[in-house]
Every structure is written in C-alpha cells, then in structure tokens.
mmCIF file of C-alpha atoms in Angstrom:
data_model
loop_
_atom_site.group_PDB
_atom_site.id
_atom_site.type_symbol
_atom_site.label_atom_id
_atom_site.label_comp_id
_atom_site.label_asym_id
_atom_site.label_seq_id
_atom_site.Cartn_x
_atom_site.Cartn_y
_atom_site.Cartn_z
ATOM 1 C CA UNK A 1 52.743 190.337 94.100
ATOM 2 C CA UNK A 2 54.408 191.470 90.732
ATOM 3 C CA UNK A 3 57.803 189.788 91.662
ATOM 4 C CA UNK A 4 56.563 187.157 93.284
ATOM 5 C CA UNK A 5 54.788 185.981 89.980
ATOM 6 C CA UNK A 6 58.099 186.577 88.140
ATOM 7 C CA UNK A 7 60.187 185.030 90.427
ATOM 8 C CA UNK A 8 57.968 182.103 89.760
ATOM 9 C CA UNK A 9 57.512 182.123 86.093
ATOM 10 C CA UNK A 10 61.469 181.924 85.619
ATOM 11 C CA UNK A 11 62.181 178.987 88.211
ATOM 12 C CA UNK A 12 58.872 177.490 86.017
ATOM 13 C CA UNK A 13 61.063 178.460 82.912
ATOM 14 C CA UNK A 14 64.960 176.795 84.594
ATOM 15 C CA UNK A 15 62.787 173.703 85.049
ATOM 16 C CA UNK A 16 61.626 173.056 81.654
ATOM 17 C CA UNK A 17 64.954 173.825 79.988
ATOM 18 C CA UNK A 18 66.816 171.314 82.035
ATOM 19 C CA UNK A 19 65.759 167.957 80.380
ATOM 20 C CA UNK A 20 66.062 169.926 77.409
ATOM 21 C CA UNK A 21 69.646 170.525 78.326
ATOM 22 C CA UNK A 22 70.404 166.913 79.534
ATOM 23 C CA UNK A 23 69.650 165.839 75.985
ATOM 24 C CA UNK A 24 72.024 167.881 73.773
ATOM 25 C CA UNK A 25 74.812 167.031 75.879
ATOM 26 C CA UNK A 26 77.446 165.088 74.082
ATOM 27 C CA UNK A 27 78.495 161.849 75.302
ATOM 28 C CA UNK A 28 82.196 161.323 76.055
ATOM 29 C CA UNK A 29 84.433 160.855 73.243
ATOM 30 C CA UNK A 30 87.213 157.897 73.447
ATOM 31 C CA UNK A 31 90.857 159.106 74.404
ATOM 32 C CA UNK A 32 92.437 159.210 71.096
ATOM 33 C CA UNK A 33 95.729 158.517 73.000
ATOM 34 C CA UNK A 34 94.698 155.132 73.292
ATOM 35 C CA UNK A 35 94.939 152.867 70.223
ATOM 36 C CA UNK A 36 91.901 151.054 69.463
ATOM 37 C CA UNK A 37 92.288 147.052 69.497
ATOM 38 C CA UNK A 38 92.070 145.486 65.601
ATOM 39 C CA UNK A 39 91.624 142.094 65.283
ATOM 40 C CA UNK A 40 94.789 142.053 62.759
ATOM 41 C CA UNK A 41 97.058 142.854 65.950
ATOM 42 C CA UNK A 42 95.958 139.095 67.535
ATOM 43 C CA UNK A 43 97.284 137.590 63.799
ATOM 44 C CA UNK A 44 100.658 136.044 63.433
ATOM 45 C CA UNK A 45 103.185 137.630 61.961
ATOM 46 C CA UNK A 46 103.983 136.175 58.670
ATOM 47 C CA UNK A 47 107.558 136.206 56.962
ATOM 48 C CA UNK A 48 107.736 136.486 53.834
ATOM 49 C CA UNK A 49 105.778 134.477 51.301
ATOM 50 C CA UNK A 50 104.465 130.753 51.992
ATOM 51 C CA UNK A 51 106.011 128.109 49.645
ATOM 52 C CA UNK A 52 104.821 124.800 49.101
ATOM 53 C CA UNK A 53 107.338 121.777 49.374
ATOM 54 C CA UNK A 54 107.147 118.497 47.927
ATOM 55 C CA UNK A 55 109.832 116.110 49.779
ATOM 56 C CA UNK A 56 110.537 112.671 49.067
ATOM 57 C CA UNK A 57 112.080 110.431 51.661
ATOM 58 C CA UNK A 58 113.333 106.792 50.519
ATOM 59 C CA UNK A 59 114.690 104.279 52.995
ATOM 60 C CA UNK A 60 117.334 101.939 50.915
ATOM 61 C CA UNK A 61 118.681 98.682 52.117
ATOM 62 C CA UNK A 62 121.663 96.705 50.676
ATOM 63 C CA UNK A 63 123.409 93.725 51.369
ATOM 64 C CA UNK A 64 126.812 94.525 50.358
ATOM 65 C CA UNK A 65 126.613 96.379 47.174
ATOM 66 C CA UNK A 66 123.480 95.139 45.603
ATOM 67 C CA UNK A 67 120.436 96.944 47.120
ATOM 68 C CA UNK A 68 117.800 94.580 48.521
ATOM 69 C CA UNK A 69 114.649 97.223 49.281
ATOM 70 C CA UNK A 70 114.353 101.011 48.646
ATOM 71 C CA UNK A 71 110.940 102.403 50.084
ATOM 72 C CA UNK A 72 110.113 105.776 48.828
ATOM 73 C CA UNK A 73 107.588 108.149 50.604
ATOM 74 C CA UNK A 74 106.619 111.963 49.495
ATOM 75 C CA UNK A 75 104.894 114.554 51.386
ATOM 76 C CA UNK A 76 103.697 118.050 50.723
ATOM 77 C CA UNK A 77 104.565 121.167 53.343
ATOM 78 C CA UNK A 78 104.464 124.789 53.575
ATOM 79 C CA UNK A 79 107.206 126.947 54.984
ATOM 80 C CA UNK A 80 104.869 127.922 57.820
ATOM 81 C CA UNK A 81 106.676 125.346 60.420
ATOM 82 C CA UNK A 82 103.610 123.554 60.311
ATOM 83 C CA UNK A 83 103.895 119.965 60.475
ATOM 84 C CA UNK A 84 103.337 117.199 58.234
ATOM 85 C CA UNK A 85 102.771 113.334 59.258
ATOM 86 C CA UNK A 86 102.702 109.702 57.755
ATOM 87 C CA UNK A 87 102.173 107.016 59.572
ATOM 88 C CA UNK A 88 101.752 103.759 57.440
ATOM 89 C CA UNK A 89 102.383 100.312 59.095
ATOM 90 C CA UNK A 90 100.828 96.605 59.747
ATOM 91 C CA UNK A 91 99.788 94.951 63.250
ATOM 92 C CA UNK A 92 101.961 91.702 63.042
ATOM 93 C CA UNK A 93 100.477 88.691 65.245
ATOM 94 C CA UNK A 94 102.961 86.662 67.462
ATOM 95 C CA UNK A 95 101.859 83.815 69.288
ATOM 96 C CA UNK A 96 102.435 83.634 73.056
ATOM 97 C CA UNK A 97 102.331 80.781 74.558
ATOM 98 C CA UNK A 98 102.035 81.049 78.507
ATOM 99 C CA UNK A 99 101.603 78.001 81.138
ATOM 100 C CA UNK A 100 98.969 77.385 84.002
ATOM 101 C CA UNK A 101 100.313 76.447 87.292
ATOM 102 C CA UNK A 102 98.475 72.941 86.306
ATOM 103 C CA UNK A 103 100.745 72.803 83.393
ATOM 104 C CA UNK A 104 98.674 73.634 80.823
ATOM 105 C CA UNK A 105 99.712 75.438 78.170
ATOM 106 C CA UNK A 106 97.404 78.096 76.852
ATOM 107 C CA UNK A 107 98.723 79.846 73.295
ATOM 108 C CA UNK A 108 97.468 83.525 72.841
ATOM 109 C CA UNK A 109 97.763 86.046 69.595
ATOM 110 C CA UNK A 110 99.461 89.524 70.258
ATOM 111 C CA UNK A 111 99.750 92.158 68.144
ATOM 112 C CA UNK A 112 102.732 94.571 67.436
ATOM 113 C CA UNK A 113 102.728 97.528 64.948
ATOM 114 C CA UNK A 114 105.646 97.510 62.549
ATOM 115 C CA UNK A 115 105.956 100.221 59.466
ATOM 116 C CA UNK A 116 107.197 103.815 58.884
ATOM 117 C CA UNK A 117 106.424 106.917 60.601
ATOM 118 C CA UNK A 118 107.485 110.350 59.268
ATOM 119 C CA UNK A 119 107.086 113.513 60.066
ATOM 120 C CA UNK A 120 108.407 116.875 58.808
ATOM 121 C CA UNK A 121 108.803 120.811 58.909
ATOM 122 C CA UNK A 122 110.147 123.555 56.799
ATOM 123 C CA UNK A 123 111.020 126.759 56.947
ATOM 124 C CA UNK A 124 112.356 129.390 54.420
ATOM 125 C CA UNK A 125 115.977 130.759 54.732
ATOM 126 C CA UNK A 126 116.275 133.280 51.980
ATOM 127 C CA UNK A 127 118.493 133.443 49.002
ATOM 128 C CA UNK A 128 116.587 129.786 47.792
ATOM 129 C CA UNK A 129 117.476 127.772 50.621
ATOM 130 C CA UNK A 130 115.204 125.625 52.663
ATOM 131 C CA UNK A 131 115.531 124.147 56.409
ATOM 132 C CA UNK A 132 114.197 120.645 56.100
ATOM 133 C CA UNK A 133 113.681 119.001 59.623
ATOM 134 C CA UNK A 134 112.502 115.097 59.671
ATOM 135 C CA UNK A 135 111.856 112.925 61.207
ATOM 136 C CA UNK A 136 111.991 108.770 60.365
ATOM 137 C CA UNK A 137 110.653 105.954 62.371
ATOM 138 C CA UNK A 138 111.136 102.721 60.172
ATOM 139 C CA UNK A 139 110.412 99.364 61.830
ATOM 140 C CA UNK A 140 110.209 96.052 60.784
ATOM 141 C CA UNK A 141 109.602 92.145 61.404
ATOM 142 C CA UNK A 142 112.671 90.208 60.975
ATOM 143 C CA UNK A 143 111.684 86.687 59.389
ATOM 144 C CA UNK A 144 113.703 83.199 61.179
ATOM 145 C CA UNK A 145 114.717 81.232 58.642
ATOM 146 C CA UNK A 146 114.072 76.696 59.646
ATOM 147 C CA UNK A 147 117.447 75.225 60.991
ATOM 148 C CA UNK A 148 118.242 71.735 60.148
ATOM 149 C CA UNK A 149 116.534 70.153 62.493
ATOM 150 C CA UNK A 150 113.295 72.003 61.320
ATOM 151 C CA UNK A 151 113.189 74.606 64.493
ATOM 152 C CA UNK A 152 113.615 78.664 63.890
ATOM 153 C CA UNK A 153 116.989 80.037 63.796
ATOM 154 C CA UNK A 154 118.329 83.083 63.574
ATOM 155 C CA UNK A 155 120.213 84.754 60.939
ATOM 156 C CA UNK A 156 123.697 85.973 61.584
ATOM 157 C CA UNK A 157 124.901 88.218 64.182
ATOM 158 C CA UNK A 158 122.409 88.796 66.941
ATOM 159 C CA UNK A 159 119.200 86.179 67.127
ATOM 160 C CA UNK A 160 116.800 85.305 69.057
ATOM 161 C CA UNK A 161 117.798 81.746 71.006
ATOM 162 C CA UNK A 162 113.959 81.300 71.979
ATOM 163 C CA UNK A 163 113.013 81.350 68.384
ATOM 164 C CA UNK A 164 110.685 84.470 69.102
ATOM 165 C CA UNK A 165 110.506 86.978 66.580
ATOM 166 C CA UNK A 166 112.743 89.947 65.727
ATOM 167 C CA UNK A 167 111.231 93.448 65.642
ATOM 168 C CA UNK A 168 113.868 95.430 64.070
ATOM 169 C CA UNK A 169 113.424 99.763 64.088
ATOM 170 C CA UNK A 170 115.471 102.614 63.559
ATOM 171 C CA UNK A 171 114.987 105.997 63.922
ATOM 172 C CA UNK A 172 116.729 109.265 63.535
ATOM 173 C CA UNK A 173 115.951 113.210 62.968
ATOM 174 C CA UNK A 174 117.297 115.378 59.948
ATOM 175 C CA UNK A 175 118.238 118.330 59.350
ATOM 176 C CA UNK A 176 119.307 120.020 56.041
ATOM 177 C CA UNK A 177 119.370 122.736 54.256
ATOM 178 C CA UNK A 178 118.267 122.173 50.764
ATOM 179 C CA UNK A 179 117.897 123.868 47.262
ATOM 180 C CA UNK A 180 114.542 123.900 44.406
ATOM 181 C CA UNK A 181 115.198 120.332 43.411
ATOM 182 C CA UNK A 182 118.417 119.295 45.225
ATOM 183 C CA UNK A 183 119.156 115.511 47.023
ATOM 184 C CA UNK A 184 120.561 114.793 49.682
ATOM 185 C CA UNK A 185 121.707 111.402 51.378
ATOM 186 C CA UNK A 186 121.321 112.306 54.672
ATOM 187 C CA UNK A 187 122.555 108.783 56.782
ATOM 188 C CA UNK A 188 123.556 105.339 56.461
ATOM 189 C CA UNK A 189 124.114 103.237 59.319
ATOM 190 C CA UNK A 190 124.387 99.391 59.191
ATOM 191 C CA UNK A 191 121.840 96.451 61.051
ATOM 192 C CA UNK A 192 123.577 95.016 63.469
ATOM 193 C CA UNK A 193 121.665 91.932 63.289
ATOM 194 C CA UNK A 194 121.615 91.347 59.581
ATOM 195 C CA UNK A 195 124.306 93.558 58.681
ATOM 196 C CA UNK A 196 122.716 95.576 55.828
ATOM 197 C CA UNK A 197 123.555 98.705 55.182
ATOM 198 C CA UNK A 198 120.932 101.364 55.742
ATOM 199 C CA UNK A 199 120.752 104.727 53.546
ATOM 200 C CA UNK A 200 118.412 107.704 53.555
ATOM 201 C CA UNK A 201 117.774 109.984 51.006
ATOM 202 C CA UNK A 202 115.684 113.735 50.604
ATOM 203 C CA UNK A 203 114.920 114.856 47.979
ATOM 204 C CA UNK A 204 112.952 118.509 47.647
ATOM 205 C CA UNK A 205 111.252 120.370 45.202
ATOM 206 C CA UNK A 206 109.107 123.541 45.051
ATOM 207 C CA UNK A 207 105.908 123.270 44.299
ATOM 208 C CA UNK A 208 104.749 125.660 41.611
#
C-alpha cells in the first residue's frame, strides 16, 4: 500500500508541473540570418542632391531679318526626371459647310485646338552640368488674306485652293546639356508655307 500511494502522489505531482512547464517555455526567436524587411529598402535610390531648374523656352519668328513674334514660356523642374507640362492653346471655329442629297446646304461650326505644348525633364550630370530634354509642340492658325476679287487666297508658297483654313504646327524634342545660367539656341527651321524662319531658344538657371 506504501508504494502504491507514492507511486501516485508523484504522477499527481508530473501532472501539475506540466502546464507549469508549458508556460516558461520561450517562444522561437527569428533567424538572425535573415535580414528583417525596412520600409527604407522599397524607397528609391536617390543620387545626389535634388536641384531646382527654372527653364525658359521662347519660340521666335522672323521674316527675313526682322523678327515678327517671339513667345516666351518658363517652367520650374527638379533633377528627379520628373516631368513638367504646359499646355496653353485656343479652340479655333471653322465653318463646314456640307450638302444634302436634296441640295441643301447645311453650314456647321468645328472646332480645332491650336497653341503650344511643352514638356520637359532634367537630370544632373556632375561637375555643373545639366541634361535638359524638351519637348515643343507649337501650332497655329494661318490667316487668308481677300484676293482681288474679294474671295480668300493664300499667301505664298503652299495655300489652300478651297479657301479653307491653314493649321500650321511644328514640333521637335531637345536635348542639351546646359550650365547655371547658360542659353542655348537649340533649332531653326523655316515655314514652308510662309517662309519664316523659325528659332528656339533655352535658357536655364538654378534655382536658389
């Protein structure tokens, strides 16, 4: 009877320690060999220092040697390669004038966008210099000048014989490498319907 008792007050004894057990246990550590995730490692990588641009653009025209229109725009951009837009233009009406099978003839207003569209990116290249990249959408409505007998002719060169309107547009990407307050005249091509001479100019500057 004496180990019977004893048998059964240690397997009472085994029981009561277990939960007792279970709770001191440590829980797992993480593997150390395995780098935690950081939210900085999802970040872009910068390089170097962001600068802030201002560049001007300005569109010239000249007939000959006298200059008829210059058209300056300026925008602001960092050297991030983020992009910067303009878009500034006017919805010029032109009447159309379309005819039934009945012969009647039934005169409706269109619209078509003229104006300028830029848009433009930098980046640093060390040692002061700049990549400028840009580009220039320019378009424009080319007026008819009245012909003798009172009807719409063109100008010189290339018209239109139906006495519709000209729409006129250019456009061209740039890309320079430019200095803290340098210019640059980047093209110059001439209208071959009017025959003016088209320049483009850049200008940069750091902001500071």
């Amino acid at each position: 009877m004496t180990r019977r008792l004893l048998y059964s007050i240690i397997v009472a004894a085994a029981l009561v320690a277990l939960p007792a057990l279970g709770q001191t246990q440590e829980e797992p550590k993480p593997d150390a060999s395995k780098p935690e995730t950081s939210r900085t490692e999802s970040a872009p990588e910068r390089r170097g220092p962001l600068t802030t641009l201002r560049v001007q653009v300005v569109i010239s025209r000249f007939q000959g040697e006298k200059k008829i229109a210059s058209l300056p725009y300026t925008l602001v951009v960092t050297t991030d390669g983020g992009r910067a837009r303009m878009r500034m233009g006017v919805d010029t009406p032109i009447p159309v004038t379309s005819t039934s099978e009945s012969g009647k003839q039934t005169t409706t207003i269109q619209y078509h966008n003229v104006g300028t569209n830029i848009d433009c990116t930098a980046r640093g290249q060390g040692n002061g210099l700049f990549r400028l990249v840009v580009g220039v959408e320019s378009s424009s409505a080319l007026a008819l000048e009245k012909g003798p007998s009172g009807g719409a002719s063109p100008p010189p060169g290339e018209g239109s014989p139906t006495g519709i309107p000209l729409f006129r547009r250019f456009d061209t990407n740039l890309d320079a490498l430019l200095r803290d307050g340098q210019s640059l005249q980047t093209i110059a091509a001439t209208d071959p319907v009017t025959g003016e001479l088209v320049k483009i100019d850049v200008t940069m500057n750091v902001v500071r």
